[in-house]
Amino acid sequence: MNKESKIDYALMIPALIITLAISLPLALFKEQGAGIVNKVFAFTTSNFKWAFLIFGLFCVLFLIWLGCSKYGKIKLGGPDDKPEFSTYTWAAMIFCAGIGIAIVYWAFIEPVYYMGGPPFGIEKNSTLAAEWAGALGQFHWGITPWAIYALPTFPIAYAIHVKKIPALKLSTACKGIIGKKADGALGKIIDIIVIFAMVGGVGTSLGLAVPLVTTLVASVLGIQESMTLQLIVLGVSTAVIAGTVWSGLQKGMAALSNLNTYVAYFLLLFVFLLGPTIYILNLWTNSLGILFTNFFRLSLGTDPVANGGFPEAWTVFYWAWWIAYAPMMGLFVARISKGRTIREVVFGELIFGSIGCWIFFAIWGGYAIHIQTTGILDVATIVGKVGTGGTIVAILQTLPAGKVLVLPAFILLCVIFLATTINSAAFTLSSQVTKKIAGDEEPPRVNRTLWAVLLGVFALGLLLAGGLTAVQLSSVVAALPLIPILILMVFSLMKWLKEDYDDVLSSGEVTLTEDKIKPVN
Ligand code: NM2
């Protein structure tokens, strides 16, 4: 069968319309766009912050319970299935799939913002604010976000590997509850929301990455940054990526992605060893102490009386951003986790994922806190004057060989991450709108290329509407309708686990033979 004919137009067309209907007006009517964006952001975050926060904590508690419960022993796969990858490779794949440009963007700069605007009435730029800055980075890039990522993995993995239904769409993983409706209108609505969320989440990544890359490039070339330069960066990267996707140079992309992990290791070790090693270790230890003692307060802190804006700007925004990426991660992690038990996957993802992010924040964020608190560079003042990108450049230049080595390596890291993020998003989006695609099959390349271009257009809209709020809003609005869908998936999983395993587990068996798995209608 001709591959191009396999596009599911009932999904593709609404997804296309929604994406364009949001990006084009934002791009064309910039001024009004920015006003609306601010209003919608304030409305959504102030009315729903409690829901985002509760959902984040729910993910952590549910997964820890699931992993420790009798269901933890269940293998995601048949009795003879063995894990396909070594645990190290598996963990590294999960980390690289879930983390891209975003951590490079935030790790140096986020503590600087926290020091200047700490929560809980802590005094700005004080010693305590510096200590909390370390802890907040570990909180926003730790257990809760990884639990959000992990949540959809289990319903999807159970559907694919145990129920043997090809659940390459999230609607399929809701079948335990919605049954046949997953194949009808309700299923389509679910999948459109999922696609919308992915576009929104990736929009945030691109909306942050493009201005950063522009600043970095401008500082190396010694030219003025401007909107035009941003548009050139966005245009060139979209064109290069679309070209790569079109010409089938996927292997090249994978090689680039591998190269990038080495650049990241290098820059982490470089800052750790040549920077204030002991300070970093002390600050990290201390940060984890603050995090663990205050975990519930941070998790549920809505700041209801003062309404100072901290949870909206940080926790709610972050949880939303991770939620928007969660379906993509769930599909990916489910695919590579065949043959592992639920317990292994729960704790593997939560522990390896958190530690990976913690290291970035401990080293790069710790370095930023160090130069501020020891007076090497007043990043707090600089960020107010030149914004995020310029401050990152200033921080990098304080390192040995800052200009000749660190800055170019950092740019390479950002550019490759930008490319691999768009590339993998285009891949997942196009497989979402392809009918009956097998696990190892590639979605049609016209469609993949189209998605790469559409993501570029969407990012253009966000950039023109301007500012961080538009970029943050993209994830927040996209994630909100996804929360009930993710909860539906959890119910669906629980129903399946109970019907398939409750009798068996009480008799001590762990794996089920195929004849005992209840069929899905
Ligand atoms: N998250 C981790 O842009 C990226 O790095 C993709 C973003 C959700 C903030 C992941």
XYZ file of C-alpha atoms and ligand atoms in Angstrom:
531
model
C 0.000 0.000 0.000
C 1.137 3.505 -0.784
C 2.421 4.959 2.472
C 1.281 8.499 1.822
C -2.327 7.324 1.714
C -2.194 6.134 5.288
C -2.654 9.565 6.829
C -5.593 9.711 9.197
C -7.270 12.862 7.918
C -9.818 12.928 10.722
C -6.888 13.735 12.994
C -4.546 15.510 10.629
C -7.003 18.160 9.448
C -8.263 19.322 12.870
C -4.678 19.293 14.162
C -3.562 21.384 11.216
C -6.435 23.821 11.636
C -5.860 24.285 15.353
C -2.126 24.820 14.916
C -2.553 27.385 12.156
C -5.559 29.058 13.780
C -3.411 29.823 16.819
C -0.118 30.688 15.185
C -1.231 32.849 12.281
C -3.320 35.397 14.224
C -0.543 35.643 16.830
C 1.977 36.299 14.091
C -0.201 38.732 12.162
C -1.707 40.753 15.001
C 1.212 41.030 17.351
C -0.012 43.794 19.644
C -3.480 42.435 20.297
C -1.965 38.947 20.469
C 0.319 39.889 23.351
C -2.578 41.430 25.311
C -4.747 38.363 24.907
C -1.875 36.069 25.774
C -1.287 37.848 29.091
C -4.961 37.703 30.000
C -5.352 34.033 29.139
C -2.195 33.134 31.042
C -3.351 34.975 34.160
C -6.828 33.465 33.914
C -5.687 29.870 33.436
C -2.918 29.826 35.992
C -4.836 31.664 38.708
C -7.923 29.492 38.333
C -6.220 26.148 37.871
C -2.964 26.303 39.788
C -4.399 24.065 42.491
C -5.254 21.456 39.847
C -1.785 21.445 38.302
C -0.151 21.165 41.710
C -2.422 18.375 42.937
C -1.954 16.500 39.687
C 1.849 16.693 40.005
C 1.803 15.296 43.526
C -0.747 12.673 42.512
C 1.651 11.369 39.844
C 4.409 10.928 42.426
C 2.223 9.229 45.019
C 0.398 7.003 42.550
C 3.585 5.758 40.905
C 5.363 5.070 44.173
C 2.301 3.143 45.321
C 2.094 1.268 42.001
C 5.768 0.358 42.073
C 5.601 -0.891 45.664
C 2.229 -2.646 45.308
C 1.653 -6.251 44.287
C 1.231 -4.994 40.715
C 4.843 -3.846 40.734
C 5.911 -7.408 40.003
C 3.980 -7.506 36.750
C 6.112 -7.765 33.689
C 5.356 -5.486 30.755
C 5.450 -8.272 28.228
C 4.855 -11.980 27.848
C 6.468 -14.600 30.097
C 9.440 -15.023 27.741
C 10.070 -11.372 26.966
C 13.451 -10.120 28.113
C 14.464 -6.426 28.264
C 15.771 -5.323 24.870
C 18.401 -2.912 26.211
C 20.850 -2.958 29.084
C 19.655 -0.905 32.041
C 22.317 1.737 31.383
C 21.313 2.166 27.727
C 17.642 2.132 28.668
C 18.101 4.846 31.297
C 20.244 6.939 28.962
C 17.655 6.651 26.199
C 14.888 7.796 28.536
C 16.941 10.723 29.727
C 17.924 11.889 26.250
C 14.372 11.559 24.960
C 12.939 13.611 27.794
C 15.536 16.289 28.111
C 16.681 18.609 25.414
C 17.201 22.271 24.884
C 15.170 23.092 27.981
C 17.716 21.976 30.555
C 20.543 23.736 28.740
C 18.457 26.878 28.691
C 17.500 26.816 32.372
C 20.296 25.141 34.353
C 22.614 28.168 34.523
C 19.985 30.856 34.673
C 17.117 29.476 36.726
C 18.847 29.870 40.140
C 19.620 33.471 39.225
C 15.911 34.157 38.860
C 15.118 32.272 42.059
C 17.642 34.323 44.025
C 15.989 37.511 42.764
C 12.420 36.344 43.366
C 12.253 33.632 46.012
C 8.943 32.250 47.361
C 7.667 32.085 50.969
C 8.578 35.702 51.742
C 12.320 34.977 51.691
C 14.424 38.121 51.247
C 15.649 38.689 47.690
C 19.304 37.917 46.947
C 19.906 36.936 50.583
C 21.956 33.958 51.754
C 18.774 32.046 52.362
C 17.538 32.932 48.881
C 20.753 31.467 47.451
C 20.268 28.228 49.386
C 16.654 27.999 48.250
C 17.696 28.734 44.675
C 19.664 25.493 44.732
C 16.725 23.556 46.170
C 14.077 24.961 43.826
C 16.038 23.832 40.764
C 16.171 20.312 42.210
C 12.422 20.447 42.901
C 11.349 21.664 39.479
C 13.597 19.166 37.688
C 13.263 16.204 40.001
C 10.881 13.526 41.147
C 7.573 15.241 40.350
C 8.356 16.124 36.735
C 9.698 12.647 36.099
C 6.567 11.172 37.654
C 4.499 13.294 35.263
C 6.571 11.927 32.389
C 6.254 8.347 33.632
C 2.515 8.283 34.302
C 1.263 7.539 30.754
C 4.011 4.960 30.184
C 2.181 2.251 32.105
C -1.250 2.303 30.462
C 0.460 2.501 27.057
C 3.008 -0.222 27.809
C 0.331 -2.460 29.253
C -1.823 -2.018 26.178
C 1.042 -2.728 23.762
C 3.009 -5.434 25.511
C 0.408 -7.259 27.592
C -2.948 -6.640 25.919
C -1.154 -6.702 22.557
C -3.170 -3.870 21.083
C -1.082 -1.522 19.001
C -1.532 1.535 21.209
C 0.418 4.076 19.290
C -2.275 6.554 20.176
C -3.284 7.570 23.665
C -6.959 6.923 23.016
C -6.157 3.206 22.775
C -4.630 3.240 26.236
C -7.967 4.569 27.575
C -9.797 1.514 26.262
C -10.026 -0.132 29.666
C -12.621 2.497 30.561
C -14.022 3.894 27.335
C -13.986 0.604 25.404
C -15.099 0.820 21.791
C -15.618 4.568 22.066
C -11.855 4.822 21.690
C -12.338 4.007 18.017
C -15.047 6.640 17.569
C -15.487 10.358 18.109
C -14.343 10.308 21.737
C -11.100 8.625 20.705
C -10.533 11.282 18.046
C -11.120 14.086 20.534
C -8.591 12.520 22.900
C -5.993 12.176 20.163
C -6.516 15.727 18.932
C -6.006 17.047 22.467
C -2.833 14.986 22.674
C -1.535 16.399 19.393
C -2.436 19.904 20.483
C -0.541 19.354 23.740
C 2.552 18.159 21.922
C 2.516 21.186 19.631
C 2.058 23.448 22.661
C 4.903 21.843 24.595
C 7.296 21.907 21.665
C 6.218 25.505 21.011
C 7.503 26.409 24.467
C 10.828 24.699 23.788
C 11.291 26.467 20.465
C 10.051 29.785 21.782
C 12.791 29.687 24.406
C 15.502 28.127 22.287
C 15.347 30.423 19.292
C 16.010 33.690 21.172
C 18.768 31.966 23.179
C 20.526 30.620 20.104
C 20.151 34.053 18.495
C 21.831 35.772 21.446
C 24.621 33.211 21.493
C 25.258 33.500 17.771
C 25.138 37.299 17.904
C 27.637 37.392 20.756
C 30.082 35.121 18.961
C 29.813 36.985 15.664
C 29.808 40.319 17.453
C 26.603 41.471 15.772
C 23.476 43.129 17.107
C 20.620 40.781 18.082
C 17.265 41.627 16.653
C 13.918 40.144 15.802
C 15.130 39.726 12.227
C 18.070 37.663 13.419
C 15.686 35.516 15.505
C 13.530 34.928 12.487
C 16.595 33.981 10.472
C 17.664 31.501 13.151
C 14.167 30.015 13.285
C 13.855 29.928 9.485
C 17.262 28.365 8.932
C 16.822 25.726 11.622
C 13.338 24.798 10.441
C 14.561 24.570 6.847
C 17.599 22.471 7.763
C 15.523 20.100 9.877
C 12.719 19.828 7.340
C 15.391 19.142 4.708
C 16.961 16.440 6.870
C 13.626 14.797 7.485
C 12.695 14.992 3.814
C 15.949 13.584 2.528
C 15.853 10.720 5.014
C 19.081 11.657 6.792
C 17.688 10.296 10.035
C 20.891 8.421 10.780
C 22.749 11.712 10.678
C 20.343 13.126 13.227
C 20.902 10.164 15.548
C 24.665 10.589 15.248
C 24.346 14.291 16.060
C 22.267 13.440 19.067
C 24.989 11.070 20.313
C 27.648 13.684 19.754
C 25.563 16.034 21.821
C 25.623 13.812 24.876
C 29.436 13.970 24.781
C 29.391 17.752 24.504
C 27.032 17.836 27.498
C 29.258 15.489 29.560
C 32.247 17.605 28.650
C 30.641 20.874 29.703
C 29.377 19.361 32.943
C 32.765 17.940 33.887
C 34.520 21.110 32.795
C 32.460 23.325 35.090
C 32.563 20.798 37.921
C 36.324 20.220 37.883
C 37.600 23.646 36.888
C 34.871 25.464 38.785
C 34.242 25.486 42.559
C 34.038 21.692 42.991
C 33.596 21.589 46.758
C 31.146 24.508 46.783
C 29.055 22.659 44.196
C 29.055 19.455 46.245
C 28.111 21.304 49.409
C 25.395 23.327 47.755
C 23.918 20.235 46.122
C 23.844 18.287 49.385
C 22.225 21.237 51.113
C 19.705 21.691 48.279
C 18.532 18.107 48.575
C 18.094 18.600 52.314
C 15.897 21.657 51.766
C 14.002 19.851 49.040
C 13.219 16.749 51.065
C 12.176 18.649 54.203
C 9.915 20.967 52.192
C 8.683 18.611 49.502
C 4.973 18.773 50.352
C 4.969 22.474 50.996
C 6.569 23.077 47.615
C 4.304 20.548 45.923
C 1.101 22.118 47.193
C 2.184 25.733 47.676
C -0.455 27.872 45.953
C 0.534 31.098 47.749
C -3.203 31.722 48.306
C -2.999 34.864 50.444
C -0.262 37.018 48.966
C -0.673 35.634 45.447
C 2.859 36.742 44.636
C 2.962 34.856 41.352
C 5.741 32.387 42.143
C 3.743 29.152 41.677
C 2.215 30.445 38.427
C 5.505 31.540 36.926
C 7.432 28.431 37.921
C 5.739 25.345 39.320
C 2.507 25.534 37.331
C 4.354 26.449 34.157
C 6.838 23.619 34.604
C 4.297 20.957 35.461
C 2.275 22.054 32.416
C 5.298 21.858 30.161
C 6.175 18.343 31.322
C 2.519 17.282 31.028
C 2.486 18.510 27.426
C 5.492 16.302 26.664
C 4.210 13.344 28.695
C 2.303 11.565 25.898
C 5.366 11.643 23.675
C 7.527 10.294 26.495
C 4.951 7.689 27.446
C 4.850 6.327 23.913
C 8.629 6.219 23.715
C 9.364 4.729 27.133
C 6.593 2.148 26.707
C 8.212 0.997 23.457
C 11.665 0.500 24.941
C 10.513 -1.064 28.213
C 9.181 -4.390 26.995
C 10.251 -7.226 29.271
C 10.787 -5.029 32.352
C 8.552 -5.096 35.408
C 6.319 -2.186 36.390
C 8.461 -1.708 39.486
C 11.691 -1.473 37.490
C 10.231 1.070 35.113
C 8.657 3.210 37.860
C 11.779 3.467 39.969
C 14.182 3.453 37.041
C 12.537 6.433 35.422
C 12.001 8.391 38.639
C 15.481 7.792 39.996
C 17.647 7.964 36.868
C 15.651 10.841 35.417
C 15.816 12.919 38.593
C 19.498 12.267 39.180
C 20.317 13.214 35.598
C 18.574 16.583 35.883
C 19.849 17.152 39.404
C 23.429 16.875 38.178
C 22.903 19.571 35.551
C 21.342 21.926 38.082
C 23.822 21.090 40.826
C 26.797 21.865 38.595
C 25.692 24.640 36.257
C 23.172 26.181 38.637
C 25.603 25.791 41.539
C 28.226 27.600 39.492
C 25.873 30.524 38.863
C 24.984 30.748 42.545
C 28.686 30.624 43.404
C 29.706 33.525 41.187
C 26.850 35.609 42.539
C 27.399 34.877 46.221
C 31.194 35.248 46.063
C 31.035 38.465 44.064
C 32.810 37.117 40.948
C 29.982 38.361 38.766
C 26.789 40.149 39.742
C 24.459 37.978 37.692
C 21.425 39.259 39.588
C 21.967 42.760 38.220
C 23.057 41.604 34.778
C 19.914 39.536 34.243
C 17.773 42.597 34.911
C 19.651 44.512 32.225
C 20.297 42.017 29.443
C 17.862 39.187 30.076
C 18.394 35.450 29.948
C 20.565 34.915 26.884
C 22.961 37.762 27.617
C 23.369 36.600 31.214
C 24.149 33.038 30.150
C 26.840 34.442 27.834
C 28.255 36.484 30.717
C 28.276 33.448 33.029
C 29.993 31.250 30.449
C 32.664 33.866 29.902
C 33.708 33.728 33.546
C 34.861 30.136 33.006
C 38.427 29.331 31.947
C 38.677 29.519 28.140
C 35.134 30.916 28.260
C 35.175 32.686 24.933
C 37.253 30.308 22.881
C 36.023 26.973 24.154
C 33.019 27.037 26.485
C 30.833 29.425 24.508
C 31.292 27.644 21.155
C 30.702 24.232 22.801
C 27.575 25.591 24.468
C 26.280 26.934 21.151
C 26.867 23.563 19.528
C 24.913 21.935 22.356
C 21.982 24.325 21.924
C 21.833 24.108 18.147
C 21.904 20.307 18.095
C 19.308 20.104 20.852
C 17.083 22.490 18.952
C 17.370 20.264 15.887
C 16.825 16.966 17.675
C 13.828 18.317 19.610
C 12.033 19.454 16.431
C 13.014 16.270 14.679
C 11.676 13.871 17.270
C 8.525 15.923 17.773
C 7.863 15.883 14.026
C 8.356 12.125 14.090
C 5.907 11.503 16.942
C 3.322 13.954 15.622
C 3.326 12.404 12.206
C 3.023 8.892 13.590
C 0.052 10.098 15.639
C -1.791 11.074 12.488
C -0.862 7.917 10.590
C -3.263 5.011 10.499
C -2.174 1.601 11.794
C 1.500 2.252 11.941
C 3.597 -0.623 13.263
C 6.055 -0.034 16.101
C 9.138 -0.091 13.896
C 7.642 1.651 10.881
C 8.404 5.204 9.833
C 5.524 7.613 9.263
C 5.230 9.066 5.728
C 7.970 11.560 5.097
C 5.708 14.207 3.537
C 3.823 14.268 6.772
C 6.924 14.340 8.917
C 8.331 17.231 6.923
C 5.024 19.061 7.134
C 5.063 18.768 10.922
C 8.614 20.104 11.130
C 7.457 23.155 9.144
C 4.252 23.525 11.185
C 6.212 23.548 14.431
C 8.385 26.281 12.962
C 5.284 28.313 12.074
C 3.856 27.797 15.536
C 7.096 28.980 17.135
C 7.027 31.995 14.814
C 3.581 32.938 16.139
C 4.775 32.652 19.732
C 7.914 34.680 19.068
C 6.032 37.465 17.355
C 3.344 37.611 20.045
C 6.385 38.141 22.158
C 7.827 37.496 25.528
C 8.090 34.650 27.917
C 4.366 34.692 28.714
C 3.322 33.620 25.217
C 5.894 30.873 25.302
C 4.771 29.681 28.737
C 1.121 29.968 27.876
C 1.565 27.593 25.009
C 2.281 24.723 27.409
C -0.181 25.754 30.088
C -3.168 25.890 27.740
C -2.116 22.707 25.994
C -1.624 20.762 29.203
C -4.852 21.592 30.990
C -7.197 19.401 28.915
C -4.624 16.641 28.982
C -4.904 16.206 32.756
C -8.333 14.476 32.652
C -7.119 12.267 29.811
C -4.084 11.155 31.785
C -6.330 10.393 34.746
C -8.627 8.389 32.496
C -5.610 6.365 31.407
C -4.754 5.634 35.032
C -8.270 4.295 35.646
C -8.029 2.249 32.505
C -4.741 0.744 33.661
C -6.136 -0.065 37.084
C -9.134 -1.788 35.572
C -6.918 -3.922 33.351
C -4.544 -4.805 36.171
C -7.397 -5.843 38.420
C -9.226 -7.924 35.856
C -6.109 -9.685 34.615
C -4.125 -10.110 37.789
C -6.123 -9.975 40.969
C -6.861 -13.728 41.055
C -3.423 -14.673 39.877
C -1.502 -12.463 42.266
C -3.294 -13.817 45.264
C -2.208 -17.305 44.223
C 1.418 -16.216 43.988
C 2.012 -16.395 40.220
C 3.595 -13.429 38.583
C 3.359 -13.736 34.848
C 0.211 -14.575 33.005
C -0.027 -16.878 30.069
C -1.675 -15.298 27.093
C -4.948 -17.211 27.392
C -5.602 -15.616 30.758
C -5.308 -12.004 29.607
C -8.841 -10.676 29.117
C -9.422 -9.531 25.557
C -10.018 -5.845 24.864
C -13.260 -5.087 23.098
N 10.784 19.719 29.426
C 11.688 18.794 30.058
O 12.805 21.219 25.204
C 13.075 20.188 25.777
O 14.161 20.052 26.326
C 12.095 19.109 25.876
C 11.131 19.980 28.046
C 9.429 19.209 29.519
C 10.828 20.948 30.185
C 11.619 18.796 27.242
